[in-house]
Tab-separated table of C-alpha atoms in Angstrom:
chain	number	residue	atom	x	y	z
B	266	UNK	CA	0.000	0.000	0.000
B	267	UNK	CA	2.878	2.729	0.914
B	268	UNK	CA	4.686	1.173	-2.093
B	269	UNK	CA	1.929	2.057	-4.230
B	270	UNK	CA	1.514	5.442	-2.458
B	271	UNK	CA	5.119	6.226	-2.864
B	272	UNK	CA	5.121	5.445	-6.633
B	273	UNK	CA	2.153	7.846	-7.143
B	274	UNK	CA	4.280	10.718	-5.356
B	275	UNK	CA	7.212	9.701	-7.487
B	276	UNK	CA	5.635	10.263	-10.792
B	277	UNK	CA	3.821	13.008	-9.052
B	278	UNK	CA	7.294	14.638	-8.084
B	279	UNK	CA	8.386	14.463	-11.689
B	280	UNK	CA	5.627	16.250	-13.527
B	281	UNK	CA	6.658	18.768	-10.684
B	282	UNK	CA	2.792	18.195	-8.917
B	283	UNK	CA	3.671	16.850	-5.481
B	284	UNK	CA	3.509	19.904	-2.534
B	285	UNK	CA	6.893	20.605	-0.944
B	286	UNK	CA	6.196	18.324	1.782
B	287	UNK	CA	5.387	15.699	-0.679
B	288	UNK	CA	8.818	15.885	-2.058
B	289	UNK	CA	10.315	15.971	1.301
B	290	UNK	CA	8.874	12.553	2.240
B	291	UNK	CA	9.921	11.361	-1.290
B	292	UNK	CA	13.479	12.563	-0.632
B	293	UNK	CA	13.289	10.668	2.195
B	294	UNK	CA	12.001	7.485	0.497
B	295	UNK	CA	14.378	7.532	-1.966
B	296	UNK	CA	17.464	7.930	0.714
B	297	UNK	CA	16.162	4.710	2.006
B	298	UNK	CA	14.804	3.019	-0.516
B	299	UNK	CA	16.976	1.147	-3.261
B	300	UNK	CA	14.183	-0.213	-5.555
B	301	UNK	CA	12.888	3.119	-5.655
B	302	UNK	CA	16.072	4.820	-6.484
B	303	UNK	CA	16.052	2.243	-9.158
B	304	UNK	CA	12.367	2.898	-10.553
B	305	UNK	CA	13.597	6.469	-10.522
B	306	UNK	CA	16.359	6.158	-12.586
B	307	UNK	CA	14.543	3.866	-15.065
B	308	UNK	CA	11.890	5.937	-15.484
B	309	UNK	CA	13.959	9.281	-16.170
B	310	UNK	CA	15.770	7.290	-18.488
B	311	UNK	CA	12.769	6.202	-20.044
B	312	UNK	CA	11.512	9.620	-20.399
B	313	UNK	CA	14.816	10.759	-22.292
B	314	UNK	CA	14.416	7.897	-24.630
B	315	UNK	CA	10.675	9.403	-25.177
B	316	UNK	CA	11.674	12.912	-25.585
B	317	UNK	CA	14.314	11.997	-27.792
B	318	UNK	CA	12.692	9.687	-30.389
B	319	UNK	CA	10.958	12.409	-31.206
B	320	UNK	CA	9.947	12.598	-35.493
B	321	UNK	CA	10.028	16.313	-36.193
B	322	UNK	CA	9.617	16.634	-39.938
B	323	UNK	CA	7.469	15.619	-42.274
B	324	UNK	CA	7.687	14.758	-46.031
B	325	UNK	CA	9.966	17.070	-48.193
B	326	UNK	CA	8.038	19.659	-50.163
B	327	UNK	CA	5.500	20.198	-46.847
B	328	UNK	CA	4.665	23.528	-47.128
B	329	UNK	CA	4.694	23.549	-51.462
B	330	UNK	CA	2.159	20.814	-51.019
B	331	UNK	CA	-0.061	21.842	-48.760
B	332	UNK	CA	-0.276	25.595	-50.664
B	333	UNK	CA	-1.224	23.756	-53.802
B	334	UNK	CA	-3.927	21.668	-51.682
B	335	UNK	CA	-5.302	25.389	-50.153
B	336	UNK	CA	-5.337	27.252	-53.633
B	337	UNK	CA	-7.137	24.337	-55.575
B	338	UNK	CA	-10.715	24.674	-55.539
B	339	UNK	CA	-11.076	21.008	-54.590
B	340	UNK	CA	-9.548	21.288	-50.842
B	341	UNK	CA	-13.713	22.725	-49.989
B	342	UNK	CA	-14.838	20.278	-51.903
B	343	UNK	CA	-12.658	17.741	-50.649
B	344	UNK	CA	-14.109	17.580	-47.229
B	345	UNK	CA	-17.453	17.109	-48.696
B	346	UNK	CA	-16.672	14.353	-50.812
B	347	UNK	CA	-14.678	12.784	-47.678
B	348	UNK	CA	-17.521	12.830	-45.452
B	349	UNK	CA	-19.516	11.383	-48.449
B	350	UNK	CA	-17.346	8.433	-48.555
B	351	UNK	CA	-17.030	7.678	-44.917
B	352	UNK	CA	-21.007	8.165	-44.406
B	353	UNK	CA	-20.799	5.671	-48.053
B	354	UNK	CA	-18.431	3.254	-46.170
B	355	UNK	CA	-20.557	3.139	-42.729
B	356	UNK	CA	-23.840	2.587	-44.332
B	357	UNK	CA	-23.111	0.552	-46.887
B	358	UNK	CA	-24.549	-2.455	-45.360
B	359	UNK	CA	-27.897	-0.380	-44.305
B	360	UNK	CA	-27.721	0.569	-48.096
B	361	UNK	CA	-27.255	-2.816	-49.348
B	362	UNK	CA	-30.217	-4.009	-47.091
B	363	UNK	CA	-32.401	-1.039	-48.138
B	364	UNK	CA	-31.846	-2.097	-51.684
B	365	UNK	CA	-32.989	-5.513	-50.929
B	366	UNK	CA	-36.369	-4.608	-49.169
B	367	UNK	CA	-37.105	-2.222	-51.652
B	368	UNK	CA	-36.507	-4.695	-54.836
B	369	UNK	CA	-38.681	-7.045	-52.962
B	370	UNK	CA	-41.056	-4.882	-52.203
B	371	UNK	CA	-41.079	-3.110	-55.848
B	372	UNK	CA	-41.572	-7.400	-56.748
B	373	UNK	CA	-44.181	-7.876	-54.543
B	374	UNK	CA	-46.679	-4.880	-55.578
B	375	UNK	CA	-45.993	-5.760	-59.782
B	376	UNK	CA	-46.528	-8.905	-59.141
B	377	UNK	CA	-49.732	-8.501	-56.987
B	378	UNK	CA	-51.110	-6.321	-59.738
B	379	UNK	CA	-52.432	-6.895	-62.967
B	380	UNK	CA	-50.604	-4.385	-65.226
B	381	UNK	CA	-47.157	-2.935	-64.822
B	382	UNK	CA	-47.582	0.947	-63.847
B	383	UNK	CA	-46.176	3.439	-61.852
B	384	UNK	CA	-49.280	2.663	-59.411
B	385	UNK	CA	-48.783	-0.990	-59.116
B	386	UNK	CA	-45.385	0.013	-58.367
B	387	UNK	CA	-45.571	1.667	-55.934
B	388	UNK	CA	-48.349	0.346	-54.438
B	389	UNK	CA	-51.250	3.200	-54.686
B	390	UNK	CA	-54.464	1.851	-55.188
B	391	UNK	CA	-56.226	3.508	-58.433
B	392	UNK	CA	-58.434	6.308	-57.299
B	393	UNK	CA	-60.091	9.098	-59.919
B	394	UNK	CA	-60.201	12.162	-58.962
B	395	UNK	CA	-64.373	12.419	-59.153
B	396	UNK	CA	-64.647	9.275	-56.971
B	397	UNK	CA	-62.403	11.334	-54.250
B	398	UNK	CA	-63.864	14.844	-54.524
B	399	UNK	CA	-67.724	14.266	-55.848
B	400	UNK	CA	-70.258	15.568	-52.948
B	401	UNK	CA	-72.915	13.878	-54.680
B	402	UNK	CA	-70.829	10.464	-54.496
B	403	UNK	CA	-69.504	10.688	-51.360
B	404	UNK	CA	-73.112	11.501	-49.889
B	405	UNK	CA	-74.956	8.488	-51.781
B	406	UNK	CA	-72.159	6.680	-50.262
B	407	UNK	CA	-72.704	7.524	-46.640
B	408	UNK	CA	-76.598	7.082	-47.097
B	409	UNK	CA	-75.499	3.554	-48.292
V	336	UNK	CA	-2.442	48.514	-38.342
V	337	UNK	CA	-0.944	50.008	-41.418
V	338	UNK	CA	2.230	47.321	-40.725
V	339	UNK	CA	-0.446	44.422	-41.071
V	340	UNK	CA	-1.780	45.326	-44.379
V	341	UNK	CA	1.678	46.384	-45.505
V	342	UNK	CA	3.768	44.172	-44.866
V	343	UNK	CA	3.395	40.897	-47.105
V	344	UNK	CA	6.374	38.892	-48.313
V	345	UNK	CA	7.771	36.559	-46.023
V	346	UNK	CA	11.168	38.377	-45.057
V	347	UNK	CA	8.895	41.125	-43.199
V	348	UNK	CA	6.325	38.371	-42.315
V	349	UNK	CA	9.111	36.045	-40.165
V	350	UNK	CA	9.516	39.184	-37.761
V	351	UNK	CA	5.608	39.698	-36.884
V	352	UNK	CA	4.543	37.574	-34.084
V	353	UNK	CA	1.719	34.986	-34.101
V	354	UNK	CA	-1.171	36.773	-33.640
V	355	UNK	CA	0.045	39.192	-36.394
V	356	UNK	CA	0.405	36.254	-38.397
V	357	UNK	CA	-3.021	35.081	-37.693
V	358	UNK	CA	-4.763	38.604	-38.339
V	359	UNK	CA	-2.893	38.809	-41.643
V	360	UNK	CA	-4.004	35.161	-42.958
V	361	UNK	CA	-7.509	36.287	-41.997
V	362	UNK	CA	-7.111	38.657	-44.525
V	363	UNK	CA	-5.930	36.122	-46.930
V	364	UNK	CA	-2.143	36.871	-46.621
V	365	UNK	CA	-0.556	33.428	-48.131
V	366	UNK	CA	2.570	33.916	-47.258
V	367	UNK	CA	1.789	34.923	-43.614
V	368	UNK	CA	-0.086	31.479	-43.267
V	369	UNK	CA	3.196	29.678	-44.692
V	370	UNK	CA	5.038	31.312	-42.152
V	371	UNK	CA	2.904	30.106	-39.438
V	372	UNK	CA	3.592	26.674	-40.901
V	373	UNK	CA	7.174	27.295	-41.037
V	374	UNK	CA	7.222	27.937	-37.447
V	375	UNK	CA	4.631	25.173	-36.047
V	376	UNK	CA	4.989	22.253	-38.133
V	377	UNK	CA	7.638	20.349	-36.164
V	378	UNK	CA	5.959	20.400	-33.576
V	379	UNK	CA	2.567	19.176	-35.134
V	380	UNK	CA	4.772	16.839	-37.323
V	381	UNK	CA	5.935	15.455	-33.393
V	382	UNK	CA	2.644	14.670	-32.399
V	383	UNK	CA	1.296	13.306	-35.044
V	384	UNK	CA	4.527	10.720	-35.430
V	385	UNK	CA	3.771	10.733	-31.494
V	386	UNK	CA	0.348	9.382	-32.410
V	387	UNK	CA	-0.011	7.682	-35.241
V	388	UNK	CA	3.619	6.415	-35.884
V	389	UNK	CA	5.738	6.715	-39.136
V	390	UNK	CA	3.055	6.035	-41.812
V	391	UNK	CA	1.947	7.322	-45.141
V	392	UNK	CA	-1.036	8.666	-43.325
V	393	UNK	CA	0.704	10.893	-40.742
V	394	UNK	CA	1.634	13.362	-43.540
V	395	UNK	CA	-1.628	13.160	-45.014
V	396	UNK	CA	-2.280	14.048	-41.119
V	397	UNK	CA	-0.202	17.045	-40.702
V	398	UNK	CA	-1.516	18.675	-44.476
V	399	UNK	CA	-5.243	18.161	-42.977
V	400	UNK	CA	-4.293	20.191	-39.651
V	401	UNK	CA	-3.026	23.446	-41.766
V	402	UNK	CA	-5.944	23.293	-43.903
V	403	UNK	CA	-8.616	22.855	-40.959
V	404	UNK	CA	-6.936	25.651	-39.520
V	405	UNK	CA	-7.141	27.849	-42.618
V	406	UNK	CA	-10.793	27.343	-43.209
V	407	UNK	CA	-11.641	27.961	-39.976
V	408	UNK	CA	-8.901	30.615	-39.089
V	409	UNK	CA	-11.839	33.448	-38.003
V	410	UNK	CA	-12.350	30.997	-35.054
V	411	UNK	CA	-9.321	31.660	-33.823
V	412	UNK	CA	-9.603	34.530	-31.020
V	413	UNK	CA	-6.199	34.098	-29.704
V	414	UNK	CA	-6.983	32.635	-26.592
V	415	UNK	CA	-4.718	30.162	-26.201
V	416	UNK	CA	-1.193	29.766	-27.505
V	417	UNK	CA	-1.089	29.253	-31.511
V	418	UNK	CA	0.938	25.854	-31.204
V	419	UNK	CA	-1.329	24.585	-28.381
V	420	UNK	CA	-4.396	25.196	-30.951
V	421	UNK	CA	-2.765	23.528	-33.656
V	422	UNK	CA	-1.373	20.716	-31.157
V	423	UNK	CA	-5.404	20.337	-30.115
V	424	UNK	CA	-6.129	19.787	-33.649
V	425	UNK	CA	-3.508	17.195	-34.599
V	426	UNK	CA	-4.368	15.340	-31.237
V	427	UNK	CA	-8.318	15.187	-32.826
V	428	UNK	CA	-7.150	14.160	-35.989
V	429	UNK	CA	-4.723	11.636	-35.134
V	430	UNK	CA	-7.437	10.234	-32.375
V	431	UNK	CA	-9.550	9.717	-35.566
V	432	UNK	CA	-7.223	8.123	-37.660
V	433	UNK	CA	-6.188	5.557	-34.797
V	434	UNK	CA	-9.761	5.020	-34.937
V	435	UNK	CA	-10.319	4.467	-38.321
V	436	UNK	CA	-6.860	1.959	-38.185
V	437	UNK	CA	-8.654	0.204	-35.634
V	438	UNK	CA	-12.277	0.092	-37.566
V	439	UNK	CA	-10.220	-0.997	-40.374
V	440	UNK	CA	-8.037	-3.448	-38.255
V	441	UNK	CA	-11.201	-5.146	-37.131
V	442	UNK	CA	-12.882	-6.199	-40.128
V	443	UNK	CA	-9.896	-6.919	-41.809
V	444	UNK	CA	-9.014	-9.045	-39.279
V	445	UNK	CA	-5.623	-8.198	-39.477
V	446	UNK	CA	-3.065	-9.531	-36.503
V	447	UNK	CA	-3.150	-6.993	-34.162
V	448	UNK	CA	-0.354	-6.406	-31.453
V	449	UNK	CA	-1.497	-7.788	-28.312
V	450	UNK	CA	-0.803	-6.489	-25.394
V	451	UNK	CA	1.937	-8.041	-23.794
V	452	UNK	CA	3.473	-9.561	-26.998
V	453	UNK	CA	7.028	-8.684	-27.840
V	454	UNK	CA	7.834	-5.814	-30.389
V	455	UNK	CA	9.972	-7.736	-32.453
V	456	UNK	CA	13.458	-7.512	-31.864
V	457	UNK	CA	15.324	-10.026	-30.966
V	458	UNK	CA	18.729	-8.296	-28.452
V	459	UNK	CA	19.909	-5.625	-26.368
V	460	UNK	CA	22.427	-4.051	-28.657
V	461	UNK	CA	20.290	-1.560	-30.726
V	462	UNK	CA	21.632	0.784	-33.247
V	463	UNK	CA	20.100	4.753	-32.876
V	464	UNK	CA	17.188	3.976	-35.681
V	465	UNK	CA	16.357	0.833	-34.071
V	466	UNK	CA	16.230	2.416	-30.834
V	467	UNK	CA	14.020	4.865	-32.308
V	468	UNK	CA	11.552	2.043	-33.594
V	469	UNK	CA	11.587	-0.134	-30.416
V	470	UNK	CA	10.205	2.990	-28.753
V	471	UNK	CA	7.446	3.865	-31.187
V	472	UNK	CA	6.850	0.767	-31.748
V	473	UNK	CA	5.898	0.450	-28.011
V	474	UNK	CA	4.415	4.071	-27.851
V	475	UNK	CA	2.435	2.693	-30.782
V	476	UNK	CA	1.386	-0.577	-27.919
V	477	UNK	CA	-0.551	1.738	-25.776
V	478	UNK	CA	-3.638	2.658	-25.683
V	479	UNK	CA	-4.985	6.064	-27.455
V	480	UNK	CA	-5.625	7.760	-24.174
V	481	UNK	CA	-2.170	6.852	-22.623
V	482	UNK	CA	-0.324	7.674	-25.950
V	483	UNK	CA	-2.371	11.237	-25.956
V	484	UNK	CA	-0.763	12.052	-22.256
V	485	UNK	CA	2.582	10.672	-22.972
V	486	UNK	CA	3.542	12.485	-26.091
V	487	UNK	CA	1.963	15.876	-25.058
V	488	UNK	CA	4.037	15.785	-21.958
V	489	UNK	CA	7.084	14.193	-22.927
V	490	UNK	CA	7.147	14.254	-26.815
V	491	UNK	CA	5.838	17.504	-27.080
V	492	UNK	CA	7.032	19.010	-23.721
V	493	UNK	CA	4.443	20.890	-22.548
V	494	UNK	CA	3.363	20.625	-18.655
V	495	UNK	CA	0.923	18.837	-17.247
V	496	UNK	CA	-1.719	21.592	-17.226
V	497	UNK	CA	-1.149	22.357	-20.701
V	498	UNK	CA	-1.984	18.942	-21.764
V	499	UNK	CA	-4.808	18.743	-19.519
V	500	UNK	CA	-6.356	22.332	-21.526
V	501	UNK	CA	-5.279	20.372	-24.486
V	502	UNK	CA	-7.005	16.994	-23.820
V	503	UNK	CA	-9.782	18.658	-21.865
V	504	UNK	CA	-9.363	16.741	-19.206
V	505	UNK	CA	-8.535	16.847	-15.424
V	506	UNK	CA	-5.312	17.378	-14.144
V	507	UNK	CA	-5.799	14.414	-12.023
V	508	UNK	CA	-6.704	12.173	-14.755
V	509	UNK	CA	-3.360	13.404	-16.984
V	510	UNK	CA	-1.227	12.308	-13.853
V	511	UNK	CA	-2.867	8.505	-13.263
V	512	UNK	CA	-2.458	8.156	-16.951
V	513	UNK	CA	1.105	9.440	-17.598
V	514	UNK	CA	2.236	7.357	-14.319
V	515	UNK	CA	0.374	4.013	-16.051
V	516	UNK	CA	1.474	5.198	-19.407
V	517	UNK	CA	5.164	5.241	-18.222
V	518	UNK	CA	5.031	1.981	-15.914
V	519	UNK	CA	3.915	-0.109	-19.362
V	520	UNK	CA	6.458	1.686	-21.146
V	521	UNK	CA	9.206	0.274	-18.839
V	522	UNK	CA	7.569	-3.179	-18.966
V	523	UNK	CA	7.810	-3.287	-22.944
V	524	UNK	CA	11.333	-1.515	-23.178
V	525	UNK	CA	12.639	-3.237	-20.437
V	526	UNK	CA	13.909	-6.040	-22.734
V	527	UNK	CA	15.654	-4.272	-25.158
V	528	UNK	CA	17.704	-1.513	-23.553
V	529	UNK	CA	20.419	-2.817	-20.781
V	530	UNK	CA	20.547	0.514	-19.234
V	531	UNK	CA	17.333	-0.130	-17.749
């Protein structure tokens, strides 16, 4: 349990976080404590390694590319199409199965119909326009 | 004022400061925006590497930062530190490209490194460029969130509050994860560098 403590004031301590007192008991610790003083050392060492490993630079011609990317007139574009694709790539399955439904669906409706028509397509049953609006039809039809 | 409008080619735009820099690109002064690359993109190139490792895609990266910035450069109020913006943007974009690897990686079902596997190398006696590998290849090991913390503090240098602002996170949080990001970093390195 104090190990564990200790080890959280240590990496505390080096991301200068711990209070002075912190670092005081940590002094201490690390006076008596060889594992620690080994940890410690590791770690810096570690860090160095990090820091230095560091890739600073990209491709040659950086800057000449990206000014041709910000003066052609695709770059706007660009972003457009790019969400396109990735909102193409994510659905495509949901696409796919949309397809599907509707094919069987656009196969169910010819097929239950007798003629091949936009209607029977879709599915709309054949209503005239008199049958719909006609006062005198619709009322014979309620007093039926 | 009359400096800002006046002054356009890049030998009078390398004295003016950021902000000038900024205020001038907003008036759709090129070269004042190349400067501001010229001045920020190692350390954008840093955490992208940091990030995403050496791959085709971390240039690809770094070009998408400049222009996000550009496009939205009337965003930019100056609050924080140029470099810290730009860092905050190459953080998001690399977060979404280890993402997409990973999408990618998983229905591919490509062989992904495991945690706890080895990183390849067989000895202790590393040249400098293998060196270098060993320890993005096991930067590369960790998790996003631990890779964030540990190249904004030690790759990037700034302090812990910084990267907190940057990850918009707490301070707290940044501390657990660099200590657990640099514990598993000894555990991989451990067998390939004598010194530790």
């Amino acid at each position: 349990m104090k190990k564990k403590k200790i080890e959280k004031l240590f990496y505390k301590s080096l991301d200068s976080a711990a209070s002075p007192e912190e670092d005081e008991l940590l002094q201490q610790e690390l006076k008596s404590s060889e594992e620690l003083r080994k940890t410690s050392r590791q770690i810096n060492e570690i860090r160095q390694l990090v820091s230095n490993s560091a890739e600073t630079s990209f491709k040659p011609f950086f800057e000449e590319r990206l000014l041709t990317k910000l003066n052609s007139p695709s770059a706007i574009e660009g972003y457009f199409s790019n969400w396109a694709n990735s909102l193409a790539v994510s659905f495509r399955q949901v696409a796919l199965a949309a397809i599907i439904i509707l094919a069987v669906l656009i196969s169910f409706n010819l097929n239950a119909g007798n003629k091949y028509s936009i209607e029977n397509l879709l599915g709309i049953s054949h209503t005239n326009i008199e049958s719909a609006f006609d006062p005198v039809d619709n009322l014979i039809g309620s007093l039926k | 004022m009359f400096k800002r409008y006046l002054l356009v080619n890049w030998q009078a735009t390398k004295d003016l400061t950021d902000l000038d820099l900024v205020e001038l690109s907003k008036n759709g002064n090129q070269s004042a925006f190349m400067e501001i690359v010229k001045r920020h993109k190692s350390k954008v190139a840093s955490t992208i590497y940091g990030m995403v490792g050496k791959c085709d895609e971390a240039d690809d990266i770094g070009q998408e930062v400049f222009i996000r910035f550009y496009k939205s450069i009337n965003n930019f109020r100056g609050e924080s530190a140029l470099g810290t913006y730009l860092t905050r943007i190459a953080i998001n974009l690399s977060l979404n490209e280890i993402a997409r690897q990973k999408r990618k990686r998983f229905f591919s079902f490509d062989k992904m490194l495991e945690d706890g596997s080895d990183l390849g190398y067989t000895d202790k006696t590393n040249t400098l460029n293998e060196n270098k590998e060993i320890i993005e290849k096991a930067v590369q090991k960790m998790d996003a969130k631990y890779r964030a913390v540990l190249v904004l503090r030690l790759i990037d240098g700034y302090s812990t509050e910084e990267t907190a602002k940057i990850l918009n996170i707490p301070l707290g949080t940044v501390l657990s994860r660099l200590a657990r990001a640099q514990s598993k970093l000894k555990e991989y390195l451990q067998p390939y560098f004598s010194e530790l």
